[in-house]
mmCIF file of C-alpha atoms and ligand atoms in Angstrom:
data_model
loop_
_atom_site.group_PDB
_atom_site.id
_atom_site.type_symbol
_atom_site.label_atom_id
_atom_site.label_comp_id
_atom_site.label_asym_id
_atom_site.label_seq_id
_atom_site.Cartn_x
_atom_site.Cartn_y
_atom_site.Cartn_z
ATOM 1 C CA MET A 1 -52.114 12.097 18.937
ATOM 2 C CA ASN A 2 -50.937 10.651 15.648
ATOM 3 C CA GLN A 3 -49.810 13.652 13.636
ATOM 4 C CA ARG A 4 -49.363 13.727 9.890
ATOM 5 C CA LYS A 5 -45.735 13.131 8.903
ATOM 6 C CA ILE A 6 -44.456 15.584 6.342
ATOM 7 C CA THR A 7 -41.309 15.848 4.210
ATOM 8 C CA ILE A 8 -38.832 18.590 5.097
ATOM 9 C CA ALA A 9 -36.271 19.654 2.491
ATOM 10 C CA ILE A 10 -33.338 21.804 3.632
ATOM 11 C CA ASP A 11 -30.974 23.350 1.103
ATOM 12 C CA GLY A 12 -28.281 25.959 1.312
ATOM 13 C CA PHE A 13 -24.612 26.856 1.075
ATOM 14 C CA SER A 14 -21.728 24.907 2.569
ATOM 15 C CA ALA A 15 -21.254 24.908 6.324
ATOM 16 C CA CYS A 16 -24.314 26.960 7.191
ATOM 17 C CA GLY A 17 -25.641 24.486 9.724
ATOM 18 C CA LYS A 18 -28.114 22.562 7.566
ATOM 19 C CA SER A 19 -27.161 19.160 8.913
ATOM 20 C CA THR A 20 -27.280 20.334 12.518
ATOM 21 C CA LEU A 21 -30.743 21.761 11.942
ATOM 22 C CA ALA A 22 -31.932 18.661 10.071
ATOM 23 C CA LYS A 23 -30.631 16.361 12.812
ATOM 24 C CA ASP A 24 -32.235 18.420 15.604
ATOM 25 C CA LEU A 25 -35.553 18.580 13.744
ATOM 26 C CA ALA A 26 -35.622 14.848 13.089
ATOM 27 C CA LYS A 27 -34.940 14.147 16.744
ATOM 28 C CA ARG A 28 -37.722 16.428 17.981
ATOM 29 C CA LEU A 29 -40.246 15.208 15.416
ATOM 30 C CA ASN A 30 -39.183 11.568 15.516
ATOM 31 C CA TYR A 31 -38.481 11.669 11.787
ATOM 32 C CA VAL A 32 -35.710 10.056 9.736
ATOM 33 C CA PHE A 33 -32.694 12.323 9.130
ATOM 34 C CA ILE A 34 -30.657 11.957 5.945
ATOM 35 C CA ASP A 35 -27.531 13.997 5.219
ATOM 36 C CA SER A 36 -27.430 13.795 1.428
ATOM 37 C CA GLY A 37 -24.058 15.584 1.374
ATOM 38 C CA ALA A 38 -22.570 12.595 3.203
ATOM 39 C CA MET A 39 -23.604 10.442 0.233
ATOM 40 C CA TYR A 40 -21.781 12.706 -2.242
ATOM 41 C CA ARG A 41 -18.787 12.730 0.092
ATOM 42 C CA ALA A 42 -18.836 8.899 0.170
ATOM 43 C CA ALA A 43 -18.979 8.839 -3.639
ATOM 44 C CA ALA A 44 -15.998 11.223 -3.696
ATOM 45 C CA LEU A 45 -14.117 8.922 -1.322
ATOM 46 C CA TYR A 46 -14.902 5.998 -3.620
ATOM 47 C CA CYS A 47 -13.406 7.955 -6.529
ATOM 48 C CA LEU A 48 -10.288 8.759 -4.499
ATOM 49 C CA ASN A 49 -9.850 5.149 -3.350
ATOM 50 C CA HIS A 50 -10.209 3.798 -6.889
ATOM 51 C CA GLN A 51 -8.148 6.475 -8.661
ATOM 52 C CA LEU A 52 -11.216 7.675 -10.535
ATOM 53 C CA ILE A 53 -10.201 11.298 -10.260
ATOM 54 C CA GLN A 54 -6.796 12.577 -11.367
ATOM 55 C CA ASN A 55 -5.764 16.207 -10.886
ATOM 56 C CA GLY A 56 -9.373 17.237 -10.428
ATOM 57 C CA VAL A 57 -10.528 15.469 -13.601
ATOM 58 C CA LEU A 58 -13.008 12.577 -13.434
ATOM 59 C CA GLU A 59 -12.262 9.306 -15.229
ATOM 60 C CA LYS A 60 -15.822 9.205 -16.540
ATOM 61 C CA GLU A 61 -15.675 5.928 -18.440
ATOM 62 C CA ALA A 62 -14.157 4.081 -15.502
ATOM 63 C CA ILE A 63 -16.757 5.637 -13.182
ATOM 64 C CA ASN A 64 -19.602 4.525 -15.458
ATOM 65 C CA ALA A 65 -18.197 1.005 -15.525
ATOM 66 C CA GLN A 66 -17.844 0.825 -11.727
ATOM 67 C CA LEU A 67 -20.890 2.749 -10.571
ATOM 68 C CA LYS A 68 -22.921 -0.383 -9.883
ATOM 69 C CA GLN A 69 -20.243 -1.589 -7.470
ATOM 70 C CA MET A 70 -20.380 1.573 -5.371
ATOM 71 C CA ALA A 71 -22.717 0.748 -2.479
ATOM 72 C CA ILE A 72 -23.644 3.499 -0.017
ATOM 73 C CA HIS A 73 -26.000 3.058 2.912
ATOM 74 C CA PHE A 74 -26.813 4.603 6.288
ATOM 75 C CA GLU A 75 -27.155 2.996 9.699
ATOM 76 C CA VAL A 76 -28.145 4.601 12.981
ATOM 77 C CA ILE A 77 -25.632 3.593 15.666
ATOM 78 C CA ASP A 78 -26.051 4.945 19.225
ATOM 79 C CA GLN A 79 -28.546 7.496 17.862
ATOM 80 C CA GLU A 80 -26.001 8.844 15.370
ATOM 81 C CA LEU A 81 -26.271 8.546 11.604
ATOM 82 C CA HIS A 82 -23.337 6.578 10.161
ATOM 83 C CA ILE A 83 -22.564 6.196 6.492
ATOM 84 C CA PHE A 84 -21.136 3.034 4.952
ATOM 85 C CA LEU A 85 -19.266 2.644 1.684
ATOM 86 C CA ASN A 86 -19.132 -0.946 0.461
ATOM 87 C CA GLY A 87 -19.553 -2.237 4.007
ATOM 88 C CA SER A 88 -17.049 0.071 5.756
ATOM 89 C CA ASP A 89 -18.068 2.840 8.112
ATOM 90 C CA VAL A 90 -16.653 5.961 6.431
ATOM 91 C CA SER A 91 -18.382 8.555 8.635
ATOM 92 C CA ASP A 92 -15.044 10.058 9.727
ATOM 93 C CA ALA A 93 -13.137 9.503 6.487
ATOM 94 C CA ILE A 94 -15.618 11.547 4.433
ATOM 95 C CA ARG A 95 -14.950 14.652 6.566
ATOM 96 C CA GLN A 96 -11.251 14.747 5.640
ATOM 97 C CA PRO A 97 -10.038 17.795 3.656
ATOM 98 C CA GLU A 98 -9.030 15.521 0.730
ATOM 99 C CA VAL A 99 -12.686 14.629 0.260
ATOM 100 C CA ALA A 100 -13.929 18.200 0.741
ATOM 101 C CA GLY A 101 -11.418 19.238 -1.928
ATOM 102 C CA ILE A 102 -12.982 17.130 -4.688
ATOM 103 C CA VAL A 103 -16.566 16.429 -3.620
ATOM 104 C CA SER A 104 -18.139 19.206 -5.681
ATOM 105 C CA ILE A 105 -16.454 17.905 -8.837
ATOM 106 C CA VAL A 106 -17.783 14.390 -8.188
ATOM 107 C CA ALA A 107 -21.242 15.726 -7.277
ATOM 108 C CA ALA A 108 -21.510 17.571 -10.583
ATOM 109 C CA TYR A 109 -21.367 14.330 -12.573
ATOM 110 C CA LYS A 110 -24.847 13.315 -13.775
ATOM 111 C CA PRO A 111 -24.607 9.491 -13.458
ATOM 112 C CA ILE A 112 -23.492 9.847 -9.840
ATOM 113 C CA ARG A 113 -26.338 12.238 -9.063
ATOM 114 C CA GLU A 114 -28.898 9.966 -10.729
ATOM 115 C CA LYS A 115 -27.817 7.018 -8.632
ATOM 116 C CA LEU A 116 -27.828 8.941 -5.358
ATOM 117 C CA VAL A 117 -31.060 10.847 -6.031
ATOM 118 C CA GLU A 118 -32.858 7.564 -6.721
ATOM 119 C CA ALA A 119 -31.678 6.211 -3.357
ATOM 120 C CA GLN A 120 -32.704 9.444 -1.599
ATOM 121 C CA GLN A 121 -36.188 9.402 -3.090
ATOM 122 C CA LYS A 122 -36.619 5.809 -1.974
ATOM 123 C CA MET A 123 -35.647 6.699 1.594
ATOM 124 C CA GLY A 124 -38.261 9.462 1.598
ATOM 125 C CA GLU A 125 -41.111 7.502 0.041
ATOM 126 C CA LYS A 126 -43.163 7.356 3.227
ATOM 127 C CA GLY A 127 -42.619 10.943 4.420
ATOM 128 C CA GLY A 128 -41.506 11.676 7.979
ATOM 129 C CA ILE A 129 -38.077 12.624 6.697
ATOM 130 C CA VAL A 130 -35.746 15.608 7.006
ATOM 131 C CA MET A 131 -33.109 15.690 4.289
ATOM 132 C CA ASP A 132 -30.491 18.363 3.777
ATOM 133 C CA GLY A 133 -28.390 19.103 0.713
ATOM 134 C CA ARG A 134 -28.334 21.321 -2.349
ATOM 135 C CA ASP A 135 -31.147 20.007 -4.588
ATOM 136 C CA ILE A 136 -33.571 18.548 -2.082
ATOM 137 C CA GLY A 137 -36.402 21.057 -2.580
ATOM 138 C CA SER A 138 -35.749 21.416 -6.312
ATOM 139 C CA VAL A 139 -35.108 17.841 -7.497
ATOM 140 C CA VAL A 140 -35.244 15.156 -4.806
ATOM 141 C CA PHE A 141 -38.509 16.173 -3.105
ATOM 142 C CA PRO A 142 -40.107 18.891 -5.245
ATOM 143 C CA ASN A 143 -43.399 18.225 -3.443
ATOM 144 C CA ALA A 144 -41.996 18.546 0.074
ATOM 145 C CA GLU A 145 -44.481 20.248 2.390
ATOM 146 C CA LEU A 146 -41.749 22.363 3.959
ATOM 147 C CA LYS A 147 -38.727 23.703 2.092
ATOM 148 C CA LEU A 148 -36.036 25.745 3.742
ATOM 149 C CA PHE A 149 -33.168 27.667 2.222
ATOM 150 C CA VAL A 150 -30.532 28.253 4.872
ATOM 151 C CA THR A 151 -27.927 30.995 4.648
ATOM 152 C CA ALA A 152 -25.351 32.492 6.971
ATOM 153 C CA ASP A 153 -22.676 35.137 6.756
ATOM 154 C CA PRO A 154 -19.603 33.624 4.975
ATOM 155 C CA GLU A 155 -17.151 34.465 7.796
ATOM 156 C CA ILE A 156 -19.471 32.893 10.367
ATOM 157 C CA ARG A 157 -19.602 29.759 8.214
ATOM 158 C CA VAL A 158 -15.797 29.631 8.086
ATOM 159 C CA GLN A 159 -15.666 29.973 11.877
ATOM 160 C CA ARG A 160 -18.243 27.210 12.375
ATOM 161 C CA ARG A 161 -16.466 24.817 10.022
ATOM 162 C CA LEU A 162 -13.099 25.452 11.722
ATOM 163 C CA ALA A 163 -14.637 24.707 15.116
ATOM 164 C CA GLU A 164 -16.348 21.574 13.775
ATOM 165 C CA MET A 165 -13.085 20.261 12.306
ATOM 166 C CA LYS A 166 -11.169 21.101 15.483
ATOM 167 C CA ALA A 167 -13.686 19.097 17.501
ATOM 168 C CA LYS A 168 -12.890 16.143 15.233
ATOM 169 C CA GLY A 169 -9.167 16.629 15.825
ATOM 170 C CA ILE A 170 -8.512 18.080 12.360
ATOM 171 C CA LEU A 171 -6.670 21.387 12.540
ATOM 172 C CA MET A 172 -7.162 23.486 9.436
ATOM 173 C CA ASN A 173 -5.952 26.792 8.226
ATOM 174 C CA ARG A 174 -8.636 29.514 8.145
ATOM 175 C CA ASP A 175 -7.737 30.607 4.607
ATOM 176 C CA GLU A 176 -7.900 27.021 3.339
ATOM 177 C CA VAL A 177 -11.366 26.541 4.810
ATOM 178 C CA ARG A 178 -12.562 29.884 3.439
ATOM 179 C CA GLU A 179 -11.265 28.961 0.000
ATOM 180 C CA ASN A 180 -12.819 25.492 0.043
ATOM 181 C CA LEU A 181 -16.253 26.810 1.057
ATOM 182 C CA ALA A 182 -16.170 29.564 -1.562
ATOM 183 C CA GLU A 183 -15.045 27.182 -4.282
ATOM 184 C CA ARG A 184 -17.697 24.597 -3.464
ATOM 185 C CA ASP A 185 -20.444 27.223 -3.259
ATOM 186 C CA HIS A 186 -19.396 28.469 -6.674
ATOM 187 C CA LEU A 187 -19.246 24.999 -8.261
ATOM 188 C CA ASP A 188 -22.495 23.891 -6.598
ATOM 189 C CA SER A 189 -24.405 26.994 -7.706
ATOM 190 C CA THR A 190 -23.131 27.153 -11.284
ATOM 191 C CA ARG A 191 -23.074 23.482 -12.349
ATOM 192 C CA GLU A 192 -25.358 22.249 -15.070
ATOM 193 C CA GLU A 193 -26.838 19.303 -13.155
ATOM 194 C CA SER A 194 -29.220 20.269 -10.333
ATOM 195 C CA PRO A 195 -27.433 23.427 -9.218
ATOM 196 C CA LEU A 196 -28.034 24.858 -5.765
ATOM 197 C CA ILE A 197 -30.925 27.282 -6.168
ATOM 198 C CA GLN A 198 -33.422 28.919 -3.883
ATOM 199 C CA VAL A 199 -36.758 27.565 -5.063
ATOM 200 C CA ALA A 200 -39.709 29.957 -5.086
ATOM 201 C CA ASP A 201 -41.617 28.093 -2.355
ATOM 202 C CA ALA A 202 -38.691 27.871 0.106
ATOM 203 C CA LEU A 203 -38.623 29.803 3.357
ATOM 204 C CA VAL A 204 -35.306 31.582 3.844
ATOM 205 C CA LEU A 205 -33.580 31.122 7.168
ATOM 206 C CA ASP A 206 -30.525 33.286 7.831
ATOM 207 C CA ASN A 207 -29.057 31.729 10.947
ATOM 208 C CA SER A 208 -25.963 33.967 11.211
ATOM 209 C CA HIS A 209 -27.058 35.234 14.599
ATOM 210 C CA LEU A 210 -29.292 32.401 15.758
ATOM 211 C CA SER A 211 -28.291 29.688 18.186
ATOM 212 C CA LYS A 212 -28.891 26.023 17.420
ATOM 213 C CA GLU A 213 -31.936 26.141 19.718
ATOM 214 C CA GLU A 214 -33.329 29.348 18.230
ATOM 215 C CA GLN A 215 -33.199 28.064 14.651
ATOM 216 C CA LEU A 216 -34.828 24.815 15.741
ATOM 217 C CA GLU A 217 -37.710 26.637 17.461
ATOM 218 C CA TRP A 218 -38.197 28.861 14.390
ATOM 219 C CA VAL A 219 -38.649 25.825 12.143
ATOM 220 C CA LEU A 220 -40.728 23.851 14.642
ATOM 221 C CA GLN A 221 -43.276 26.687 14.622
ATOM 222 C CA LYS A 222 -43.571 26.384 10.834
ATOM 223 C CA VAL A 223 -43.962 22.608 11.107
ATOM 224 C CA ALA A 224 -46.652 22.955 13.782
ATOM 225 C CA LEU A 225 -48.684 25.217 11.465
ATOM 226 C CA LEU A 226 -48.332 22.762 8.586
ATOM 227 C CA VAL A 227 -49.280 19.590 10.427
ATOM 228 C CA ALA A 228 -52.244 21.343 12.081
ATOM 229 C CA ASN A 229 -53.737 22.074 8.647
HETATM 230 O O1 CDP B 1 -21.363 19.972 5.167
HETATM 231 P P1 CDP B 1 -21.130 20.858 3.979
HETATM 232 O O2 CDP B 1 -22.120 21.977 3.937
HETATM 233 O O3 CDP B 1 -19.727 21.296 3.842
HETATM 234 O O4 CDP B 1 -21.366 20.022 2.653
HETATM 235 P P2 CDP B 1 -22.163 18.668 2.477
HETATM 236 O O5 CDP B 1 -23.608 18.869 2.764
HETATM 237 O O6 CDP B 1 -21.439 17.597 3.217
HETATM 238 O O7 CDP B 1 -22.036 18.409 0.890
HETATM 239 C C1 CDP B 1 -20.783 18.193 0.297
HETATM 240 C C2 CDP B 1 -20.899 18.473 -1.189
HETATM 241 O O8 CDP B 1 -21.768 17.505 -1.783
HETATM 242 C C3 CDP B 1 -21.482 19.811 -1.599
HETATM 243 O O9 CDP B 1 -20.520 20.852 -1.646
HETATM 244 C C4 CDP B 1 -22.057 19.502 -2.986
HETATM 245 O O10 CDP B 1 -21.061 19.557 -3.974
HETATM 246 C C5 CDP B 1 -22.501 18.065 -2.851
HETATM 247 N N1 CDP B 1 -23.941 17.899 -2.623
HETATM 248 C C6 CDP B 1 -24.780 17.958 -3.716
HETATM 249 O O11 CDP B 1 -24.338 18.198 -4.842
HETATM 250 N N2 CDP B 1 -26.114 17.706 -3.572
HETATM 251 C C7 CDP B 1 -26.622 17.453 -2.367
HETATM 252 N N3 CDP B 1 -27.925 17.190 -2.272
HETATM 253 C C8 CDP B 1 -25.795 17.426 -1.248
HETATM 254 C C9 CDP B 1 -24.445 17.682 -1.392
#
């Protein structure tokens, strides 16, 4: 049966499993998965590589002048989403602590957001997409049929991020991770441009004590109700 393809917007705090959920959902539904955070991380890497951020301060004029030259795109390789910055696969590089340390400053800058949001909206034009981030239900896809706001206990998020980094061979200090998550959550929620908010029509999913499979089943039930209507 050819079911209606909807748009699923997933927002929430750092390291609460949004991307894992979005990826699992897209796989089960045969939808496109887009990790919008990876795009902001790639933009942050661009700024680092081109000395466009010094001591946490953006070189705004230089960024404006170079923004057209910053090219970010996704490719699916061996069923995994890879992100490219000006032709180079930066999927691993964007997960480095140096990028995590500045990404929320870069993501708060309006011209960068405008460029990336335009690209995100284009990718979602035809529906059948699961995108996760901070402003997906509020700005990128305000008409998404399903909006989720994911939360988890802060210490559980720290634990998950540490394990994720360890699996990538990056050993991090627990206090450093805790600090980075708290700082990004603060910056992301209080910035002027498209702050992280829980929109009124979002369903809240606290996955602190849910497994990957349990959270997936919870959302699939909501999707089944929506596409049946
Ligand atoms: O994976 P994690 O939860 O640590 O973060 P991410 O999804 O990779 O996003 C990295 C950063 O990009 C966030 O802390 C935000 O500053 C920014 N971001 C944003 O501003 N808007 C989005 N739609 C997605 C991410």
